[in-house]
Amino acid sequence: GEDVEQSLFLSVREGDSSVINCTYTDSSSTYLYWYKQEPGAGLQLLTYIFSNMDMKQDQRLTVLLNKKDKHLSLRIADTQTGDSAIYFCAERVQGAQKLVFGQGTRLTINP
Amino acid sequence: KAGVTQTPRYLIKTRGQQVTLSCSPISGHRSVSWYQQTPGQGLQFLFEYFSETQRNKGNFPGRFSGRQFSNSRSEMNVSTLELGDSALYLCASSMGGENTEAFFGQGTRLTVV
């Protein structure tokens, strides 16, 4: 079945890199996504990666995909206070528009 | 280009009542999906509509239903509300093809008292 797991909390110092990890179970997933949610807001799409890619970089964001281990990570370089939010990893169920989300990782930035 | 618009933003209803939530997708997008977000269960898929047809459905009771209009706007209805239906309801808009991004609205916060 489909299941996505994330650690619940991450705390980093301002200016450091943040790495948020995610594991998924559905090997047929075609796309994997990272969303950001700020308090009281909806989900903001940050980036996504196709399952036949290993890495994708977009400005301060780097996504790494290890398909063999079904492990996905999001690295945020030079973390800023504005990056404080909950980050969700999601897998796209093959052949459907359905997304299966992890529990979300709350990122806290320390000055 | 306008984003995904959900109305209303906040709702308070009483147990046993019914509620209708609305979602207007991004112009040109034909797929609308609905999700329920609660602290206990996280984000869960409700259903997806494409060209006025329900294509996928999650594991929710029949009290949860939806529809999509010819202009791609979608409504979600919950009948006989229960306290446990209190949640943030999010809708996502996409083109509907195989390799498309899903963009979310701000959500409707429903409180059942």
PDB file of C-alpha atoms in Angstrom:
ATOM      1  CA  GLY A   1       0.000   0.000   0.000  1.00  0.00           C
ATOM      2  CA  GLU A   2       0.921   3.639   0.065  1.00  0.00           C
ATOM      3  CA  ASP A   3       2.631   5.112   3.097  1.00  0.00           C
ATOM      4  CA  VAL A   4       4.924   8.096   3.567  1.00  0.00           C
ATOM      5  CA  GLU A   5       6.990   8.681   6.699  1.00  0.00           C
ATOM      6  CA  GLN A   6       8.769  11.810   7.915  1.00  0.00           C
ATOM      7  CA  SER A   7      10.370  12.840  11.166  1.00  0.00           C
ATOM      8  CA  LEU A   8       8.167  15.337  12.989  1.00  0.00           C
ATOM      9  CA  PHE A   9      10.641  18.012  14.055  1.00  0.00           C
ATOM     10  CA  LEU A  10      13.856  19.630  12.868  1.00  0.00           C
ATOM     11  CA  SER A  11      15.661  22.566  14.427  1.00  0.00           C
ATOM     12  CA  VAL A  12      18.549  24.370  12.713  1.00  0.00           C
ATOM     13  CA  ARG A  13      20.533  27.551  13.143  1.00  0.00           C
ATOM     14  CA  GLU A  14      19.938  30.461  10.821  1.00  0.00           C
ATOM     15  CA  GLY A  15      22.384  30.279   7.927  1.00  0.00           C
ATOM     16  CA  ASP A  16      22.926  26.518   8.223  1.00  0.00           C
ATOM     17  CA  SER A  17      21.534  23.943   5.810  1.00  0.00           C
ATOM     18  CA  SER A  18      18.360  22.061   6.677  1.00  0.00           C
ATOM     19  CA  VAL A  19      17.841  18.497   5.505  1.00  0.00           C
ATOM     20  CA  ILE A  20      14.356  17.025   5.748  1.00  0.00           C
ATOM     21  CA  ASN A  21      14.018  13.308   5.096  1.00  0.00           C
ATOM     22  CA  CYS A  22      11.150  11.183   3.861  1.00  0.00           C
ATOM     23  CA  THR A  23      10.598   7.512   3.068  1.00  0.00           C
ATOM     24  CA  TYR A  24       7.811   6.074   0.964  1.00  0.00           C
ATOM     25  CA  THR A  25       6.576   2.577   0.236  1.00  0.00           C
ATOM     26  CA  ASP A  26       4.934   2.645  -3.192  1.00  0.00           C
ATOM     27  CA  SER A  27       7.643   1.724  -5.706  1.00  0.00           C
ATOM     28  CA  SER A  28       5.325   2.613  -8.575  1.00  0.00           C
ATOM     29  CA  SER A  29       5.142   6.273  -7.534  1.00  0.00           C
ATOM     30  CA  THR A  30       5.811   8.482 -10.529  1.00  0.00           C
ATOM     31  CA  TYR A  31       6.318  11.853  -8.898  1.00  0.00           C
ATOM     32  CA  LEU A  32       7.396  12.925  -5.432  1.00  0.00           C
ATOM     33  CA  TYR A  33       6.648  16.375  -4.105  1.00  0.00           C
ATOM     34  CA  TRP A  34       7.649  18.776  -1.372  1.00  0.00           C
ATOM     35  CA  TYR A  35       5.108  21.235  -0.022  1.00  0.00           C
ATOM     36  CA  LYS A  36       5.464  23.987   2.578  1.00  0.00           C
ATOM     37  CA  GLN A  37       2.693  25.036   4.950  1.00  0.00           C
ATOM     38  CA  GLU A  38       2.862  28.180   7.033  1.00  0.00           C
ATOM     39  CA  PRO A  39       0.483  28.775   9.973  1.00  0.00           C
ATOM     40  CA  GLY A  40      -3.093  29.291   8.859  1.00  0.00           C
ATOM     41  CA  ALA A  41      -2.249  28.809   5.207  1.00  0.00           C
ATOM     42  CA  GLY A  42      -2.699  26.206   2.503  1.00  0.00           C
ATOM     43  CA  LEU A  43       0.068  24.154   0.926  1.00  0.00           C
ATOM     44  CA  GLN A  44       2.683  25.814  -1.232  1.00  0.00           C
ATOM     45  CA  LEU A  45       4.333  23.603  -3.844  1.00  0.00           C
ATOM     46  CA  LEU A  46       8.100  23.946  -3.460  1.00  0.00           C
ATOM     47  CA  THR A  47       9.418  21.417  -5.922  1.00  0.00           C
ATOM     48  CA  TYR A  48       8.895  17.923  -7.274  1.00  0.00           C
ATOM     49  CA  ILE A  49      11.013  15.196  -8.787  1.00  0.00           C
ATOM     50  CA  PHE A  50      10.205  12.529 -11.337  1.00  0.00           C
ATOM     51  CA  SER A  51      10.960   9.023 -10.186  1.00  0.00           C
ATOM     52  CA  ASN A  52      13.638   8.419 -12.845  1.00  0.00           C
ATOM     53  CA  MET A  53      15.751  11.328 -11.568  1.00  0.00           C
ATOM     54  CA  ASP A  54      18.319  11.239  -8.768  1.00  0.00           C
ATOM     55  CA  MET A  55      18.591  14.913  -8.028  1.00  0.00           C
ATOM     56  CA  LYS A  56      16.919  18.212  -8.760  1.00  0.00           C
ATOM     57  CA  GLN A  57      18.178  21.648  -7.790  1.00  0.00           C
ATOM     58  CA  ASP A  58      16.140  24.825  -7.693  1.00  0.00           C
ATOM     59  CA  GLN A  59      17.882  27.864  -6.175  1.00  0.00           C
ATOM     60  CA  ARG A  60      18.329  27.088  -2.451  1.00  0.00           C
ATOM     61  CA  LEU A  61      16.464  23.788  -2.696  1.00  0.00           C
ATOM     62  CA  THR A  62      18.032  20.438  -3.559  1.00  0.00           C
ATOM     63  CA  VAL A  63      15.998  17.253  -3.781  1.00  0.00           C
ATOM     64  CA  LEU A  64      17.748  13.894  -3.645  1.00  0.00           C
ATOM     65  CA  LEU A  65      15.964  10.661  -4.531  1.00  0.00           C
ATOM     66  CA  ASN A  66      17.240   7.182  -3.740  1.00  0.00           C
ATOM     67  CA  LYS A  67      14.732   4.999  -5.532  1.00  0.00           C
ATOM     68  CA  LYS A  68      16.306   1.746  -4.331  1.00  0.00           C
ATOM     69  CA  ASP A  69      15.830   2.716  -0.685  1.00  0.00           C
ATOM     70  CA  LYS A  70      12.643   4.700  -1.399  1.00  0.00           C
ATOM     71  CA  HIS A  71      14.209   7.691   0.343  1.00  0.00           C
ATOM     72  CA  LEU A  72      13.670  11.330  -0.530  1.00  0.00           C
ATOM     73  CA  SER A  73      15.306  14.370   1.003  1.00  0.00           C
ATOM     74  CA  LEU A  74      14.944  18.125   0.745  1.00  0.00           C
ATOM     75  CA  ARG A  75      17.950  20.294   1.479  1.00  0.00           C
ATOM     76  CA  ILE A  76      17.433  23.995   2.095  1.00  0.00           C
ATOM     77  CA  ALA A  77      20.685  25.929   1.855  1.00  0.00           C
ATOM     78  CA  ASP A  78      21.326  29.043   3.974  1.00  0.00           C
ATOM     79  CA  THR A  79      18.170  28.551   6.032  1.00  0.00           C
ATOM     80  CA  GLN A  80      16.361  31.791   6.905  1.00  0.00           C
ATOM     81  CA  THR A  81      13.703  32.643   9.477  1.00  0.00           C
ATOM     82  CA  GLY A  82      11.160  32.766   6.667  1.00  0.00           C
ATOM     83  CA  ASP A  83      11.750  29.063   6.091  1.00  0.00           C
ATOM     84  CA  SER A  84      10.051  28.243   9.414  1.00  0.00           C
ATOM     85  CA  ALA A  85       7.069  26.112   8.467  1.00  0.00           C
ATOM     86  CA  ILE A  86       5.834  22.544   8.203  1.00  0.00           C
ATOM     87  CA  TYR A  87       7.236  20.651   5.222  1.00  0.00           C
ATOM     88  CA  PHE A  88       5.284  17.805   3.664  1.00  0.00           C
ATOM     89  CA  CYS A  89       6.608  15.103   1.433  1.00  0.00           C
ATOM     90  CA  ALA A  90       4.040  13.490  -0.892  1.00  0.00           C
ATOM     91  CA  GLU A  91       4.009  10.687  -3.422  1.00  0.00           C
ATOM     92  CA  ARG A  92       1.761  10.626  -6.466  1.00  0.00           C
ATOM     93  CA  VAL A  93      -0.140   7.411  -6.856  1.00  0.00           C
ATOM     94  CA  GLN A  94       0.524   6.015 -10.331  1.00  0.00           C
ATOM     95  CA  GLY A  95      -2.250   6.703 -12.801  1.00  0.00           C
ATOM     96  CA  ALA A  96      -4.138   9.002 -10.428  1.00  0.00           C
ATOM     97  CA  GLN A  97      -4.140  12.560  -9.217  1.00  0.00           C
ATOM     98  CA  LYS A  98      -4.145  11.314  -5.635  1.00  0.00           C
ATOM     99  CA  LEU A  99      -1.286  12.455  -3.406  1.00  0.00           C
ATOM    100  CA  VAL A 100      -0.294  10.528  -0.285  1.00  0.00           C
ATOM    101  CA  PHE A 101       1.295  12.818   2.294  1.00  0.00           C
ATOM    102  CA  GLY A 102       3.693  12.291   5.149  1.00  0.00           C
ATOM    103  CA  GLN A 103       2.882  13.681   8.590  1.00  0.00           C
ATOM    104  CA  GLY A 104       4.933  16.799   7.969  1.00  0.00           C
ATOM    105  CA  THR A 105       8.218  18.003   9.490  1.00  0.00           C
ATOM    106  CA  ARG A 106       8.082  21.181  11.552  1.00  0.00           C
ATOM    107  CA  LEU A 107      11.212  23.207  10.813  1.00  0.00           C
ATOM    108  CA  THR A 108      12.286  25.666  13.501  1.00  0.00           C
ATOM    109  CA  ILE A 109      15.039  28.198  12.898  1.00  0.00           C
ATOM    110  CA  ASN A 110      17.206  29.320  15.813  1.00  0.00           C
ATOM    111  CA  PRO A 111      18.924  32.726  15.634  1.00  0.00           C
TER     112      PRO A 111
ATOM    113  CA  LYS B   1      -2.984  34.228 -13.231  1.00  0.00           C
ATOM    114  CA  ALA B   2      -5.276  33.823 -10.235  1.00  0.00           C
ATOM    115  CA  GLY B   3      -4.576  30.968  -7.865  1.00  0.00           C
ATOM    116  CA  VAL B   4      -6.933  28.409  -6.392  1.00  0.00           C
ATOM    117  CA  THR B   5      -9.804  30.073  -4.564  1.00  0.00           C
ATOM    118  CA  GLN B   6     -11.703  28.382  -1.770  1.00  0.00           C
ATOM    119  CA  THR B   7     -14.788  29.825  -0.129  1.00  0.00           C
ATOM    120  CA  PRO B   8     -15.645  30.386   2.579  1.00  0.00           C
ATOM    121  CA  ARG B   9     -12.396  30.581   4.548  1.00  0.00           C
ATOM    122  CA  TYR B  10     -14.061  29.793   7.860  1.00  0.00           C
ATOM    123  CA  LEU B  11     -17.274  28.052   8.839  1.00  0.00           C
ATOM    124  CA  ILE B  12     -18.896  27.095  12.097  1.00  0.00           C
ATOM    125  CA  LYS B  13     -21.677  24.520  11.939  1.00  0.00           C
ATOM    126  CA  THR B  14     -23.689  22.490  14.413  1.00  0.00           C
ATOM    127  CA  ARG B  15     -23.698  18.707  14.622  1.00  0.00           C
ATOM    128  CA  GLY B  16     -26.253  17.203  12.280  1.00  0.00           C
ATOM    129  CA  GLN B  17     -26.203  20.093   9.825  1.00  0.00           C
ATOM    130  CA  GLN B  18     -24.805  19.911   6.340  1.00  0.00           C
ATOM    131  CA  VAL B  19     -22.214  22.122   4.670  1.00  0.00           C
ATOM    132  CA  THR B  20     -21.081  22.964   1.145  1.00  0.00           C
ATOM    133  CA  LEU B  21     -17.577  24.166   0.357  1.00  0.00           C
ATOM    134  CA  SER B  22     -16.511  25.660  -2.943  1.00  0.00           C
ATOM    135  CA  CYS B  23     -13.290  25.562  -4.931  1.00  0.00           C
ATOM    136  CA  SER B  24     -12.435  27.510  -8.079  1.00  0.00           C
ATOM    137  CA  PRO B  25      -9.345  26.053  -9.778  1.00  0.00           C
ATOM    138  CA  ILE B  26      -6.669  27.876 -11.714  1.00  0.00           C
ATOM    139  CA  SER B  27      -7.923  28.911 -15.135  1.00  0.00           C
ATOM    140  CA  GLY B  28      -7.379  26.084 -17.631  1.00  0.00           C
ATOM    141  CA  HIS B  29      -7.064  23.395 -14.966  1.00  0.00           C
ATOM    142  CA  ARG B  30      -9.599  20.597 -15.286  1.00  0.00           C
ATOM    143  CA  SER B  31      -8.787  18.481 -12.250  1.00  0.00           C
ATOM    144  CA  VAL B  32      -9.855  19.339  -8.719  1.00  0.00           C
ATOM    145  CA  SER B  33      -8.948  17.174  -5.733  1.00  0.00           C
ATOM    146  CA  TRP B  34     -10.113  17.566  -2.150  1.00  0.00           C
ATOM    147  CA  TYR B  35      -8.175  16.770   1.014  1.00  0.00           C
ATOM    148  CA  GLN B  36      -9.019  16.829   4.707  1.00  0.00           C
ATOM    149  CA  GLN B  37      -6.337  17.956   7.151  1.00  0.00           C
ATOM    150  CA  THR B  38      -6.634  17.216  10.876  1.00  0.00           C
ATOM    151  CA  PRO B  39      -4.000  17.158  13.633  1.00  0.00           C
ATOM    152  CA  GLY B  40      -4.633  13.466  14.270  1.00  0.00           C
ATOM    153  CA  GLN B  41      -4.909  12.040  10.751  1.00  0.00           C
ATOM    154  CA  GLY B  42      -2.848  14.534   8.785  1.00  0.00           C
ATOM    155  CA  LEU B  43      -3.681  15.120   5.130  1.00  0.00           C
ATOM    156  CA  GLN B  44      -6.073  12.611   3.638  1.00  0.00           C
ATOM    157  CA  PHE B  45      -7.402  12.386   0.091  1.00  0.00           C
ATOM    158  CA  LEU B  46     -11.160  12.692  -0.269  1.00  0.00           C
ATOM    159  CA  PHE B  47     -11.823  12.577  -4.017  1.00  0.00           C
ATOM    160  CA  GLU B  48     -10.818  13.945  -7.397  1.00  0.00           C
ATOM    161  CA  TYR B  49     -12.930  15.318 -10.207  1.00  0.00           C
ATOM    162  CA  PHE B  50     -11.941  15.741 -13.829  1.00  0.00           C
ATOM    163  CA  SER B  51     -14.264  17.077 -16.510  1.00  0.00           C
ATOM    164  CA  GLU B  52     -17.271  16.768 -14.213  1.00  0.00           C
ATOM    165  CA  THR B  53     -16.561  13.093 -13.394  1.00  0.00           C
ATOM    166  CA  GLN B  54     -15.275  11.640 -10.162  1.00  0.00           C
ATOM    167  CA  ARG B  55     -12.112   9.702 -11.077  1.00  0.00           C
ATOM    168  CA  ASN B  56     -10.731   8.727  -7.687  1.00  0.00           C
ATOM    169  CA  LYS B  57     -12.175   8.402  -4.230  1.00  0.00           C
ATOM    170  CA  GLY B  58     -10.574   8.084  -0.817  1.00  0.00           C
ATOM    171  CA  ASN B  59     -11.735   6.190   2.237  1.00  0.00           C
ATOM    172  CA  PHE B  60     -14.417   8.466   3.565  1.00  0.00           C
ATOM    173  CA  PRO B  61     -18.058   7.698   4.378  1.00  0.00           C
ATOM    174  CA  GLY B  62     -20.840   8.493   1.952  1.00  0.00           C
ATOM    175  CA  ARG B  63     -21.671  11.667   3.932  1.00  0.00           C
ATOM    176  CA  PHE B  64     -18.813  13.245   1.989  1.00  0.00           C
ATOM    177  CA  SER B  65     -19.698  13.967  -1.604  1.00  0.00           C
ATOM    178  CA  GLY B  66     -18.690  16.336  -4.326  1.00  0.00           C
ATOM    179  CA  ARG B  67     -19.350  17.511  -7.805  1.00  0.00           C
ATOM    180  CA  GLN B  68     -17.722  19.496 -10.545  1.00  0.00           C
ATOM    181  CA  PHE B  69     -19.311  21.947 -12.923  1.00  0.00           C
ATOM    182  CA  SER B  70     -18.631  22.557 -16.590  1.00  0.00           C
ATOM    183  CA  ASN B  71     -16.399  25.526 -15.716  1.00  0.00           C
ATOM    184  CA  SER B  72     -14.282  23.161 -13.537  1.00  0.00           C
ATOM    185  CA  ARG B  73     -15.403  24.753 -10.278  1.00  0.00           C
ATOM    186  CA  SER B  74     -16.027  22.104  -7.660  1.00  0.00           C
ATOM    187  CA  GLU B  75     -18.125  21.824  -4.553  1.00  0.00           C
ATOM    188  CA  MET B  76     -17.795  19.458  -1.661  1.00  0.00           C
ATOM    189  CA  ASN B  77     -20.714  18.597   0.570  1.00  0.00           C
ATOM    190  CA  VAL B  78     -20.728  17.008   4.005  1.00  0.00           C
ATOM    191  CA  SER B  79     -24.086  15.920   5.397  1.00  0.00           C
ATOM    192  CA  THR B  80     -25.035  15.086   8.976  1.00  0.00           C
ATOM    193  CA  LEU B  81     -21.960  16.761  10.380  1.00  0.00           C
ATOM    194  CA  GLU B  82     -20.075  15.136  13.252  1.00  0.00           C
ATOM    195  CA  LEU B  83     -17.618  16.745  15.661  1.00  0.00           C
ATOM    196  CA  GLY B  84     -14.840  14.738  14.006  1.00  0.00           C
ATOM    197  CA  ASP B  85     -15.467  16.496  10.698  1.00  0.00           C
ATOM    198  CA  SER B  86     -13.837  19.623  12.120  1.00  0.00           C
ATOM    199  CA  ALA B  87     -10.810  20.111   9.902  1.00  0.00           C
ATOM    200  CA  LEU B  88      -9.085  22.226   7.297  1.00  0.00           C
ATOM    201  CA  TYR B  89     -10.439  21.231   3.887  1.00  0.00           C
ATOM    202  CA  LEU B  90      -8.031  21.864   1.061  1.00  0.00           C
ATOM    203  CA  CYS B  91      -8.606  21.688  -2.622  1.00  0.00           C
ATOM    204  CA  ALA B  92      -5.920  21.176  -5.233  1.00  0.00           C
ATOM    205  CA  SER B  93      -6.041  22.197  -8.866  1.00  0.00           C
ATOM    206  CA  SER B  94      -4.054  20.617 -11.701  1.00  0.00           C
ATOM    207  CA  MET B  95      -4.147  20.167 -15.447  1.00  0.00           C
ATOM    208  CA  GLY B  96      -5.073  16.540 -14.885  1.00  0.00           C
ATOM    209  CA  GLY B  97      -2.463  14.854 -17.071  1.00  0.00           C
ATOM    210  CA  GLU B  98       0.241  12.431 -15.993  1.00  0.00           C
ATOM    211  CA  ASN B  99       3.018  14.843 -15.132  1.00  0.00           C
ATOM    212  CA  THR B 100       1.299  17.783 -13.529  1.00  0.00           C
ATOM    213  CA  GLU B 101       1.812  19.834 -10.431  1.00  0.00           C
ATOM    214  CA  ALA B 102      -1.005  20.240  -7.969  1.00  0.00           C
ATOM    215  CA  PHE B 103      -1.590  23.719  -6.571  1.00  0.00           C
ATOM    216  CA  PHE B 104      -3.519  24.147  -3.355  1.00  0.00           C
ATOM    217  CA  GLY B 105      -5.922  26.790  -2.171  1.00  0.00           C
ATOM    218  CA  GLN B 106      -5.832  28.415   1.274  1.00  0.00           C
ATOM    219  CA  GLY B 107      -8.406  25.986   2.588  1.00  0.00           C
ATOM    220  CA  THR B 108     -11.721  26.210   4.406  1.00  0.00           C
ATOM    221  CA  ARG B 109     -11.522  25.814   8.170  1.00  0.00           C
ATOM    222  CA  LEU B 110     -14.669  23.978   9.289  1.00  0.00           C
ATOM    223  CA  THR B 111     -15.550  23.827  12.973  1.00  0.00           C
ATOM    224  CA  VAL B 112     -18.406  21.584  14.068  1.00  0.00           C
ATOM    225  CA  VAL B 113     -19.856  22.360  17.498  1.00  0.00           C
TER     226      VAL B 113
END
